[in-house]
């Protein structure tokens, strides 16, 4: 099963009625990562009126948020809602607010915090993390053309290639496609290719154009 997260921390900001809202988003693996990220933003913005946050983590199915002094339901929940609607996980968002002296009202706060979180999401590279296998294929040079021709049919990602005495490729292939791929490579090389399964893992397939 796949999931979506971001590749690296990003920030985005805007001003609403003299209040500055700065949205941050970062990938996190567990509760400790999320807390550390939140604390780092709070430390950077000690003079800010509010540092609202929300995070979602696959490990132990964690979902948390804080209004950090804003009226209940006007800050943390809207930020969490943005993350959920975007289908993101292993993710932490913090929205810092420097109060500009003009009250926004409940609806205005909801819109502002949602907008700041959305801007941060828009600025991030969204990764499509899919369960896959890393496999190593070793074959004679005469077989390289046949192998490289069929790889795109299986939405593979080439991790490395070594052209020494023989051709050695390390590729990522989606878990549901590994056995059909191995079968085809075995057939087109008449069983001469050596194929090693190096293990199952999650990797980003967002750049792959599926066939």
Short mmCIF file of N, CA, C and O in Angstrom, two decimals, residues 103-184:
data_model
loop_
_atom_site.label_atom_id
_atom_site.label_comp_id
_atom_site.label_asym_id
_atom_site.label_seq_id
_atom_site.Cartn_x
_atom_site.Cartn_y
_atom_site.Cartn_z
N UNK A 103 -8.05 41.65 15.13
CA UNK A 103 -8.68 40.34 15.32
C UNK A 103 -9.28 39.85 14.00
O UNK A 103 -9.89 40.62 13.25
N UNK A 104 -9.11 38.56 13.73
CA UNK A 104 -9.61 37.98 12.49
C UNK A 104 -10.96 37.29 12.65
O UNK A 104 -11.63 37.02 11.65
N UNK A 105 -11.34 37.01 13.88
CA UNK A 105 -12.57 36.26 14.10
C UNK A 105 -12.35 34.78 13.85
O UNK A 105 -11.36 34.38 13.23
N UNK A 106 -13.29 33.95 14.32
CA UNK A 106 -13.13 32.50 14.20
C UNK A 106 -12.98 32.04 12.76
O UNK A 106 -12.06 31.29 12.42
N UNK A 107 -13.89 32.50 11.89
CA UNK A 107 -13.81 32.10 10.48
C UNK A 107 -12.55 32.58 9.82
O UNK A 107 -11.95 31.86 9.00
N UNK A 108 -12.12 33.78 10.16
CA UNK A 108 -10.89 34.33 9.57
C UNK A 108 -9.67 33.54 9.99
O UNK A 108 -8.76 33.32 9.18
N UNK A 109 -9.66 33.08 11.23
CA UNK A 109 -8.53 32.27 11.72
C UNK A 109 -8.48 30.93 11.01
O UNK A 109 -7.42 30.46 10.60
N UNK A 110 -9.64 30.29 10.88
CA UNK A 110 -9.70 29.00 10.19
C UNK A 110 -9.15 29.13 8.78
O UNK A 110 -8.33 28.32 8.34
N UNK A 111 -9.59 30.16 8.08
CA UNK A 111 -9.13 30.36 6.70
C UNK A 111 -7.64 30.66 6.64
O UNK A 111 -6.92 30.16 5.77
N UNK A 112 -7.16 31.47 7.58
CA UNK A 112 -5.74 31.86 7.57
C UNK A 112 -4.83 30.67 7.87
O UNK A 112 -3.82 30.46 7.18
N UNK A 113 -5.17 29.90 8.90
CA UNK A 113 -4.33 28.74 9.23
C UNK A 113 -4.40 27.67 8.15
O UNK A 113 -3.38 27.03 7.82
N UNK A 114 -5.58 27.49 7.57
CA UNK A 114 -5.70 26.53 6.47
C UNK A 114 -4.87 26.98 5.28
O UNK A 114 -4.17 26.17 4.64
N UNK A 115 -4.92 28.28 5.00
CA UNK A 115 -4.18 28.80 3.85
C UNK A 115 -2.68 28.66 4.05
O UNK A 115 -1.95 28.28 3.11
N UNK A 116 -2.19 28.95 5.24
CA UNK A 116 -0.76 28.83 5.52
C UNK A 116 -0.29 27.38 5.36
O UNK A 116 0.77 27.12 4.77
N UNK A 117 -1.08 26.45 5.87
CA UNK A 117 -0.72 25.02 5.73
C UNK A 117 -0.76 24.60 4.27
O UNK A 117 0.11 23.85 3.81
N UNK A 118 -1.76 25.09 3.53
CA UNK A 118 -1.88 24.74 2.11
C UNK A 118 -0.71 25.30 1.31
O UNK A 118 -0.18 24.62 0.41
N UNK A 119 -0.29 26.53 1.61
CA UNK A 119 0.85 27.12 0.92
C UNK A 119 2.12 26.29 1.13
O UNK A 119 2.91 26.09 0.21
N UNK A 120 2.30 25.82 2.37
CA UNK A 120 3.48 25.00 2.67
C UNK A 120 3.42 23.68 1.90
O UNK A 120 4.42 23.23 1.34
N UNK A 121 2.23 23.08 1.83
CA UNK A 121 2.07 21.83 1.08
C UNK A 121 2.36 22.06 -0.40
O UNK A 121 3.01 21.24 -1.06
N UNK A 122 1.87 23.19 -0.93
CA UNK A 122 2.09 23.50 -2.34
C UNK A 122 3.57 23.69 -2.66
O UNK A 122 4.02 23.40 -3.78
N UNK A 123 4.32 24.18 -1.68
CA UNK A 123 5.75 24.44 -1.89
C UNK A 123 6.60 23.18 -1.79
O UNK A 123 7.76 23.17 -2.20
N UNK A 124 6.02 22.12 -1.23
CA UNK A 124 6.78 20.89 -0.98
C UNK A 124 6.75 19.95 -2.18
O UNK A 124 5.83 20.00 -3.01
N UNK A 125 7.76 19.10 -2.25
CA UNK A 125 7.75 18.01 -3.23
C UNK A 125 7.05 16.83 -2.58
O UNK A 125 7.53 16.29 -1.58
N UNK A 126 5.91 16.45 -3.14
CA UNK A 126 5.13 15.34 -2.58
C UNK A 126 5.67 14.02 -3.15
O UNK A 126 5.75 13.84 -4.37
N UNK A 127 6.03 13.12 -2.26
CA UNK A 127 6.56 11.82 -2.67
C UNK A 127 5.47 10.76 -2.60
O UNK A 127 4.71 10.69 -1.63
N UNK A 128 5.41 9.96 -3.65
CA UNK A 128 4.49 8.82 -3.71
C UNK A 128 5.28 7.58 -3.28
O UNK A 128 5.96 6.96 -4.10
N UNK A 129 5.19 7.27 -2.00
CA UNK A 129 5.99 6.18 -1.45
C UNK A 129 5.28 4.84 -1.67
O UNK A 129 4.17 4.63 -1.19
N UNK A 130 5.96 3.96 -2.40
CA UNK A 130 5.35 2.68 -2.74
C UNK A 130 6.23 1.51 -2.32
O UNK A 130 7.45 1.60 -2.35
N UNK A 131 5.57 0.43 -1.93
CA UNK A 131 6.29 -0.77 -1.52
C UNK A 131 6.90 -1.42 -2.76
O UNK A 131 6.19 -1.68 -3.75
N UNK A 132 8.19 -1.63 -2.71
CA UNK A 132 8.89 -2.14 -3.89
C UNK A 132 10.03 -3.06 -3.46
O UNK A 132 10.32 -3.21 -2.27
N UNK A 133 10.65 -3.66 -4.45
CA UNK A 133 11.84 -4.50 -4.21
C UNK A 133 13.02 -3.86 -4.95
O UNK A 133 12.87 -3.34 -6.05
N UNK A 134 14.16 -3.95 -4.32
CA UNK A 134 15.42 -3.57 -5.00
C UNK A 134 16.04 -4.87 -5.49
O UNK A 134 16.30 -5.79 -4.70
N UNK A 135 16.22 -4.96 -6.80
CA UNK A 135 16.79 -6.18 -7.35
C UNK A 135 18.05 -5.87 -8.16
O UNK A 135 18.20 -4.78 -8.70
N UNK A 136 18.93 -6.85 -8.20
CA UNK A 136 20.18 -6.73 -8.95
C UNK A 136 20.15 -7.72 -10.11
O UNK A 136 19.90 -8.91 -9.90
N UNK A 137 20.38 -7.19 -11.30
CA UNK A 137 20.37 -8.03 -12.50
C UNK A 137 21.77 -8.02 -13.10
O UNK A 137 22.31 -6.96 -13.41
N UNK A 138 22.34 -9.19 -13.27
CA UNK A 138 23.66 -9.32 -13.90
C UNK A 138 23.50 -10.16 -15.17
O UNK A 138 22.88 -11.23 -15.14
N UNK A 139 24.02 -9.65 -16.29
CA UNK A 139 23.85 -10.36 -17.55
C UNK A 139 24.98 -10.02 -18.51
O UNK A 139 25.73 -9.05 -18.31
N UNK A 140 25.08 -10.79 -19.58
CA UNK A 140 26.06 -10.51 -20.63
C UNK A 140 25.66 -9.25 -21.39
O UNK A 140 24.48 -8.91 -21.47
N UNK A 141 26.65 -8.61 -22.00
CA UNK A 141 26.38 -7.38 -22.76
C UNK A 141 25.34 -7.59 -23.86
O UNK A 141 24.54 -6.71 -24.15
N UNK A 142 25.36 -8.76 -24.46
CA UNK A 142 24.44 -9.03 -25.57
C UNK A 142 22.99 -9.03 -25.12
O UNK A 142 22.09 -8.90 -25.95
N UNK A 143 22.75 -9.16 -23.82
CA UNK A 143 21.39 -9.20 -23.30
C UNK A 143 20.92 -7.83 -22.78
O UNK A 143 19.74 -7.65 -22.48
N UNK A 144 21.83 -6.87 -22.71
CA UNK A 144 21.48 -5.57 -22.11
C UNK A 144 20.36 -4.86 -22.87
O UNK A 144 19.43 -4.30 -22.27
N UNK A 145 20.42 -4.91 -24.20
CA UNK A 145 19.40 -4.24 -25.00
C UNK A 145 18.01 -4.80 -24.73
O UNK A 145 17.03 -4.05 -24.58
N UNK A 146 17.90 -6.12 -24.65
CA UNK A 146 16.61 -6.77 -24.40
C UNK A 146 16.08 -6.39 -23.01
O UNK A 146 14.88 -6.10 -22.84
N UNK A 147 16.99 -6.41 -22.03
CA UNK A 147 16.57 -6.11 -20.65
C UNK A 147 16.12 -4.66 -20.53
O UNK A 147 15.05 -4.37 -19.97
N UNK A 148 16.93 -3.74 -21.04
CA UNK A 148 16.60 -2.32 -20.92
C UNK A 148 15.32 -1.97 -21.68
O UNK A 148 14.61 -1.03 -21.32
N UNK A 149 15.00 -2.73 -22.70
CA UNK A 149 13.80 -2.48 -23.50
C UNK A 149 12.53 -2.79 -22.70
O UNK A 149 11.52 -2.07 -22.82
N UNK A 150 12.56 -3.84 -21.87
CA UNK A 150 11.33 -4.25 -21.16
C UNK A 150 11.16 -3.55 -19.81
O UNK A 150 10.04 -3.51 -19.28
N UNK A 151 12.23 -2.99 -19.27
CA UNK A 151 12.12 -2.40 -17.92
C UNK A 151 11.04 -1.32 -17.82
O UNK A 151 10.30 -1.30 -16.82
N UNK A 152 10.90 -0.41 -18.79
CA UNK A 152 9.87 0.62 -18.67
C UNK A 152 8.45 0.05 -18.58
O UNK A 152 7.55 0.69 -18.03
N UNK A 153 8.23 -1.14 -19.14
CA UNK A 153 6.90 -1.75 -19.07
C UNK A 153 6.51 -2.10 -17.65
O UNK A 153 5.33 -2.35 -17.38
N UNK A 154 7.49 -2.13 -16.74
CA UNK A 154 7.23 -2.51 -15.35
C UNK A 154 7.42 -1.35 -14.38
O UNK A 154 7.53 -1.55 -13.18
N UNK A 155 7.47 -0.11 -14.92
CA UNK A 155 7.56 1.09 -14.09
C UNK A 155 8.74 1.04 -13.13
O UNK A 155 8.62 1.40 -11.95
N UNK A 156 9.88 0.61 -13.63
CA UNK A 156 11.05 0.46 -12.76
C UNK A 156 11.83 1.77 -12.64
O UNK A 156 11.70 2.68 -13.45
N UNK A 157 12.65 1.84 -11.60
CA UNK A 157 13.58 2.94 -11.40
C UNK A 157 14.99 2.35 -11.34
O UNK A 157 15.25 1.45 -10.53
N UNK A 158 15.88 2.83 -12.18
CA UNK A 158 17.25 2.34 -12.17
C UNK A 158 18.05 3.09 -11.10
O UNK A 158 18.16 4.31 -11.14
N UNK A 159 18.58 2.35 -10.15
CA UNK A 159 19.34 2.92 -9.05
C UNK A 159 20.81 3.07 -9.45
O UNK A 159 21.44 4.09 -9.19
N UNK A 160 21.35 2.05 -10.08
CA UNK A 160 22.75 2.09 -10.51
C UNK A 160 22.97 1.12 -11.66
O UNK A 160 22.21 0.17 -11.84
N UNK A 161 24.02 1.39 -12.42
CA UNK A 161 24.40 0.48 -13.51
C UNK A 161 25.92 0.39 -13.58
O UNK A 161 26.61 1.39 -13.42
N UNK A 162 26.41 -0.80 -13.77
CA UNK A 162 27.85 -1.04 -13.81
C UNK A 162 28.17 -1.84 -15.07
O UNK A 162 27.65 -2.94 -15.26
N UNK A 163 29.02 -1.26 -15.92
CA UNK A 163 29.39 -1.94 -17.15
C UNK A 163 30.84 -2.39 -17.04
O UNK A 163 31.76 -1.72 -17.49
N UNK A 164 31.02 -3.53 -16.41
CA UNK A 164 32.34 -4.11 -16.25
C UNK A 164 32.51 -5.27 -17.21
O UNK A 164 32.26 -5.13 -18.41
N UNK A 165 32.92 -6.43 -16.72
CA UNK A 165 33.03 -7.62 -17.57
C UNK A 165 31.66 -8.05 -18.07
O UNK A 165 31.53 -8.65 -19.13
N UNK A 166 30.65 -7.74 -17.24
CA UNK A 166 29.26 -7.98 -17.64
C UNK A 166 28.45 -6.76 -17.22
O UNK A 166 28.99 -5.84 -16.61
N UNK A 167 27.19 -6.75 -17.55
CA UNK A 167 26.32 -5.64 -17.17
C UNK A 167 25.65 -5.96 -15.84
O UNK A 167 25.11 -7.06 -15.65
N UNK A 168 25.69 -5.01 -14.92
CA UNK A 168 25.05 -5.19 -13.62
C UNK A 168 24.14 -3.99 -13.35
O UNK A 168 24.60 -2.85 -13.35
N UNK A 169 22.87 -4.26 -13.15
CA UNK A 169 21.89 -3.20 -12.89
C UNK A 169 21.24 -3.42 -11.54
O UNK A 169 20.92 -4.55 -11.17
N UNK A 170 21.06 -2.32 -10.80
CA UNK A 170 20.25 -2.39 -9.59
C UNK A 170 19.03 -1.51 -9.84
O UNK A 170 19.16 -0.33 -10.17
N UNK A 171 17.86 -2.09 -9.70
CA UNK A 171 16.63 -1.37 -10.01
C UNK A 171 15.61 -1.53 -8.89
O UNK A 171 15.70 -2.45 -8.07
N UNK A 172 14.64 -0.62 -8.89
CA UNK A 172 13.49 -0.72 -8.00
C UNK A 172 12.29 -1.11 -8.84
O UNK A 172 12.04 -0.53 -9.90
N UNK A 173 11.54 -2.07 -8.36
CA UNK A 173 10.33 -2.51 -9.05
C UNK A 173 9.21 -2.67 -8.02
O UNK A 173 9.46 -3.17 -6.92
N UNK A 174 8.02 -2.21 -8.35
CA UNK A 174 6.89 -2.33 -7.44
C UNK A 174 6.69 -3.78 -7.05
O UNK A 174 6.83 -4.69 -7.87
N UNK A 175 6.33 -4.00 -5.78
CA UNK A 175 6.22 -5.36 -5.26
C UNK A 175 5.26 -6.23 -6.07
O UNK A 175 5.50 -7.42 -6.28
N UNK A 176 4.17 -5.60 -6.56
CA UNK A 176 3.19 -6.40 -7.31
C UNK A 176 3.67 -6.75 -8.72
O UNK A 176 3.05 -7.56 -9.41
N UNK A 177 4.81 -6.16 -9.13
CA UNK A 177 5.31 -6.42 -10.49
C UNK A 177 6.62 -7.19 -10.52
O UNK A 177 7.15 -7.48 -11.61
N UNK A 178 7.16 -7.52 -9.36
CA UNK A 178 8.49 -8.13 -9.34
C UNK A 178 8.49 -9.51 -10.00
O UNK A 178 9.39 -9.82 -10.81
N UNK A 179 7.50 -10.35 -9.71
CA UNK A 179 7.54 -11.70 -10.26
C UNK A 179 7.29 -11.75 -11.76
O UNK A 179 7.98 -12.48 -12.48
N UNK A 180 6.34 -10.95 -12.30
CA UNK A 180 6.22 -10.90 -13.77
C UNK A 180 7.49 -10.38 -14.44
O UNK A 180 7.87 -10.87 -15.52
N UNK A 181 8.17 -9.41 -13.80
CA UNK A 181 9.41 -8.88 -14.37
C UNK A 181 10.50 -9.95 -14.38
O UNK A 181 11.18 -10.15 -15.40
N UNK A 182 10.67 -10.63 -13.26
CA UNK A 182 11.69 -11.69 -13.18
C UNK A 182 11.41 -12.76 -14.23
O UNK A 182 12.32 -13.25 -14.90
N UNK A 183 10.14 -13.11 -14.37
CA UNK A 183 9.75 -14.14 -15.35
C UNK A 183 10.13 -13.71 -16.77
O UNK A 183 10.70 -14.49 -17.53
N UNK A 184 9.85 -12.43 -17.11
CA UNK A 184 10.13 -11.98 -18.48
C UNK A 184 11.63 -11.89 -18.72
O UNK A 184 12.11 -12.28 -19.80
#
